[in-house]
Amino acid sequence: EAGVAQSPRYKIIEKRQSVAFWCNPISGHATLYWYQQILGQGPKLLIQFQNNGVVDDSQLPKDRFSAERLKGVDSTLKIQPAKLEDSAVYLCASSRGGSQDTQYFGPGTRLTVL
Amino acid sequence: AQKITQTQPGMFVQEKEAVTLDCTYDTSDQSYGLFWYKQPSSGEMIFLIYQGSYDEQNATEGRYSLNFQKARKSANLVISASQLGDSAMYFCAMREINTGGFKTIFGAGTRLFVKA
């Protein structure tokens, strides 16, 4: 079974530029998550999708971040315009659902904003 | 409110010895799940073990076991027979089923160093 795929793996941009990340979840997983992990911290949930609907986006800075999950499969996370404090690893995870609902993570995208 | 606390920023263990990584949590929900993940230097989060709040027995997965003390709200990870490849960051996480909207929160992590 293929794991969660993410691209790109690394991205360097200047502040005020825009950037987009892509995620392809494990086949059959209805729930998809985007996390932000700042160096030295645990992951913080940005947005959670159930199929193509948003379950939780309470910690997504909506003035600059947006995410979509078209057709309930792939997802993109966009930042526009980027700030220095957006430098982090952006992790995508997916889960099948159910009471245990273990999340499986992709390799992440390391974003550096200069 | 949900809260996960990992009080050990770093831990050292000799190869082949056992080590315990601490995790305490706070929740008002009666139904929740506790997870441990490993994050090597490559960056990918690897699922290790799960404990449900209603599980009466401690979870075990190979060399990993979870010491679940519900009254004390602790969910410590025990790694037996440490190996050099166990050197990584370890994160404890909690997911509230009823009140948390299925949101998972992570602790700050513990970095484990295994010495040869």
Coordinates of C-alpha atoms in Angstrom, one line a residue:
Chain A
E1 CA 0.0 0.0 0.0
A2 CA 1.5 3.3 -1.0
G3 CA 1.9 5.9 1.7
V4 CA 1.0 9.6 1.8
A5 CA 2.8 11.5 -0.9
Q6 CA 3.8 15.1 -0.7
S7 CA 5.5 17.5 -3.0
P8 CA 7.7 19.4 -3.1
R9 CA 10.0 18.2 -0.4
Y10 CA 11.8 21.5 0.0
K11 CA 10.9 25.1 -0.9
I12 CA 12.7 28.3 -0.5
I13 CA 10.8 31.6 -1.1
E14 CA 11.1 35.2 -0.2
K15 CA 8.6 36.9 2.1
R16 CA 5.4 38.1 0.4
Q17 CA 5.7 35.4 -2.3
S18 CA 3.1 32.7 -2.6
V19 CA 3.7 28.9 -2.4
A20 CA 1.6 25.8 -2.7
F21 CA 2.0 22.3 -1.4
W22 CA 0.4 19.1 -2.7
C23 CA -0.7 16.0 -0.8
N24 CA -2.0 12.6 -2.1
P25 CA -3.4 10.5 0.8
I26 CA -3.4 6.8 1.2
S27 CA -6.0 5.2 -1.1
G28 CA -9.4 4.9 0.7
H29 CA -8.6 7.3 3.5
A30 CA -11.5 9.7 3.9
T31 CA -9.8 12.1 6.3
L32 CA -6.9 14.3 5.4
Y33 CA -5.0 16.6 7.7
W34 CA -2.5 19.5 7.2
Y35 CA -0.1 20.2 10.1
Q36 CA 2.5 22.9 10.6
Q37 CA 5.5 21.9 12.5
I38 CA 7.8 24.7 13.6
L39 CA 11.4 23.7 14.5
G40 CA 11.5 22.3 18.0
Q41 CA 7.8 21.9 18.4
G42 CA 5.1 19.3 17.9
P43 CA 2.8 19.4 14.9
K44 CA -0.1 21.8 15.0
L45 CA -3.2 21.1 13.1
L46 CA -4.1 23.6 10.4
I47 CA -7.0 22.0 8.7
Q48 CA -8.9 18.7 8.7
F49 CA -11.0 17.4 5.8
Q50 CA -13.5 14.6 5.8
N51 CA -13.9 13.6 2.2
N52 CA -14.0 17.1 0.6
G53 CA -15.6 18.9 3.5
V54 CA -13.8 20.9 6.2
V55 CA -14.1 19.4 9.7
D56 CA -11.8 21.8 11.5
D57 CA -9.9 24.9 10.3
S58 CA -9.9 26.8 13.6
Q59 CA -6.1 27.2 13.6
L60 CA -5.7 28.1 9.9
P61 CA -4.6 31.7 9.4
K62 CA -7.3 32.4 6.9
D63 CA -6.0 35.8 5.8
R64 CA -3.0 34.1 4.2
F65 CA -3.6 30.3 4.2
S66 CA -6.1 28.4 2.1
A67 CA -6.6 24.7 1.4
E68 CA -8.8 22.6 -0.7
R69 CA -9.5 19.0 -1.3
L70 CA -11.2 18.5 -4.6
K71 CA -13.0 15.3 -5.3
G72 CA -12.2 14.1 -1.8
V73 CA -8.7 12.8 -2.7
D74 CA -5.7 15.1 -3.3
S75 CA -5.3 18.3 -1.4
T76 CA -3.4 21.6 -1.8
L77 CA -2.3 24.0 0.8
K78 CA -1.5 27.6 -0.3
I79 CA 0.2 30.4 1.5
Q80 CA -0.2 33.9 0.1
P81 CA 1.6 36.1 1.0
A82 CA 4.2 34.2 3.0
K83 CA 5.8 35.7 6.1
L84 CA 9.1 34.8 7.8
E85 CA 7.2 33.0 10.6
D86 CA 5.7 30.6 8.1
S87 CA 9.1 28.8 7.9
A88 CA 8.3 25.3 9.0
V89 CA 7.6 21.8 7.9
Y90 CA 4.2 21.2 6.5
L91 CA 3.0 17.7 7.1
C92 CA 0.1 16.0 5.4
A93 CA -1.6 13.0 7.1
S94 CA -4.5 10.8 6.3
S95 CA -6.7 8.3 8.2
R96 CA -9.4 5.8 7.4
G97 CA -11.8 6.9 10.2
G98 CA -13.3 5.1 13.1
S99 CA -12.7 5.3 16.8
Q100 CA -8.9 4.7 16.7
D101 CA -8.4 6.6 13.5
T102 CA -4.6 6.4 13.3
Q103 CA -3.1 9.1 11.2
Y104 CA -0.4 8.2 8.7
F105 CA 2.0 11.0 7.7
G106 CA 3.7 12.0 4.5
P107 CA 7.4 13.0 4.4
G108 CA 6.6 16.7 4.8
T109 CA 7.5 19.8 2.9
R110 CA 10.2 22.0 4.5
L111 CA 9.5 25.6 3.7
T112 CA 12.0 28.4 4.3
V113 CA 10.9 32.0 3.9
L114 CA 13.7 34.5 3.5
Chain B
A1 CA -9.2 21.9 27.3
Q2 CA -7.0 19.4 25.6
K3 CA -3.4 19.5 26.7
I4 CA -0.4 17.2 26.3
T5 CA 2.8 17.6 28.3
Q6 CA 6.1 15.9 27.6
T7 CA 8.5 17.1 30.3
Q8 CA 11.7 15.6 29.0
P9 CA 13.3 17.6 26.2
G10 CA 16.1 15.0 25.8
M11 CA 16.9 11.5 27.1
F12 CA 19.9 9.3 26.8
V13 CA 19.9 5.6 27.0
Q14 CA 22.5 2.9 26.5
E15 CA 22.0 0.5 23.7
K16 CA 20.0 -2.7 24.7
E17 CA 18.6 -1.0 27.8
A18 CA 15.0 0.0 28.3
V19 CA 13.8 3.6 28.4
T20 CA 10.6 5.4 29.5
L21 CA 9.4 8.5 27.8
D22 CA 6.9 10.5 29.9
C23 CA 3.6 11.9 28.7
T24 CA 0.8 13.4 30.7
Y25 CA -2.5 14.7 29.3
D26 CA -5.5 16.7 30.4
T27 CA -9.0 16.2 29.1
S28 CA -12.6 16.4 30.3
D29 CA -13.7 13.9 27.7
Q30 CA -14.3 10.4 28.8
S31 CA -13.6 9.0 25.4
Y32 CA -10.2 9.6 23.9
G33 CA -7.3 8.0 22.2
L34 CA -3.6 8.3 23.0
F35 CA -0.9 7.9 20.3
W36 CA 2.9 7.8 20.2
Y37 CA 4.8 8.8 17.0
K38 CA 8.5 8.6 16.2
Q39 CA 10.1 11.3 14.0
P40 CA 13.6 10.4 12.8
S41 CA 15.8 13.1 11.3
S42 CA 14.3 12.4 7.9
G43 CA 11.2 14.2 9.2
E44 CA 8.4 11.6 8.6
M45 CA 6.1 10.9 11.5
I46 CA 5.9 7.1 12.1
F47 CA 3.0 5.7 14.1
L48 CA 4.2 3.5 17.0
I49 CA 1.3 2.6 19.3
Y50 CA -2.3 3.5 20.3
Q51 CA -4.2 3.3 23.6
G52 CA -7.9 3.9 23.9
S53 CA -9.3 5.4 27.1
Y54 CA -11.6 2.4 27.6
D55 CA -8.8 -0.2 27.0
E56 CA -8.2 -2.0 30.2
Q57 CA -4.9 -3.5 29.2
N58 CA -1.8 -1.6 28.3
A59 CA -1.0 -1.5 24.6
T60 CA 2.0 -3.3 23.3
E61 CA 3.6 -3.4 19.8
G62 CA 6.8 -5.3 19.6
R63 CA 9.4 -3.5 21.7
Y64 CA 7.0 -0.6 22.4
S65 CA 4.6 -0.6 25.3
L66 CA 2.4 2.1 26.6
N67 CA 2.1 2.4 30.4
F68 CA -1.4 3.8 30.7
Q69 CA -2.4 5.2 34.1
K70 CA -5.8 6.7 33.6
A71 CA -6.3 8.1 37.1
R72 CA -3.0 9.9 36.9
K73 CA -3.6 10.9 33.2
S74 CA -0.3 9.6 32.1
A75 CA 0.6 7.5 29.0
N76 CA 4.3 6.8 29.1
L77 CA 6.0 5.0 26.3
V78 CA 8.4 2.2 27.2
I79 CA 11.0 1.1 24.7
S80 CA 12.7 -2.2 25.6
A81 CA 16.1 -3.2 24.3
S82 CA 17.0 0.1 22.7
Q83 CA 18.6 0.1 19.4
L84 CA 20.8 2.8 17.7
G85 CA 18.0 3.3 15.2
D86 CA 15.7 4.4 18.0
S87 CA 17.5 7.7 18.2
A88 CA 14.8 10.2 17.1
M89 CA 12.1 12.6 18.4
Y90 CA 9.1 11.0 20.0
F91 CA 5.7 12.7 20.2
C92 CA 2.8 11.9 22.4
A93 CA -0.6 12.8 21.0
M94 CA -4.2 12.8 22.1
R95 CA -7.5 12.7 20.2
E96 CA -10.8 13.5 22.0
I97 CA -13.7 11.6 20.6
N98 CA -16.7 13.5 22.0
T99 CA -15.7 17.0 22.8
G100 CA -12.6 17.6 20.8
G101 CA -14.2 17.4 17.4
F102 CA -11.8 14.5 16.6
K103 CA -8.9 17.0 16.6
T104 CA -5.5 15.5 17.6
I105 CA -3.0 17.6 19.6
F106 CA 0.7 16.8 20.0
G107 CA 3.1 17.3 22.8
A108 CA 6.4 19.2 22.3
G109 CA 8.3 15.9 22.0
T110 CA 11.3 14.2 23.6
R111 CA 14.5 13.7 21.7
L112 CA 16.0 10.2 22.5
F113 CA 19.7 9.5 22.0
V114 CA 20.8 5.9 22.1
K115 CA 24.4 5.4 22.9
A116 CA 26.5 2.5 21.6

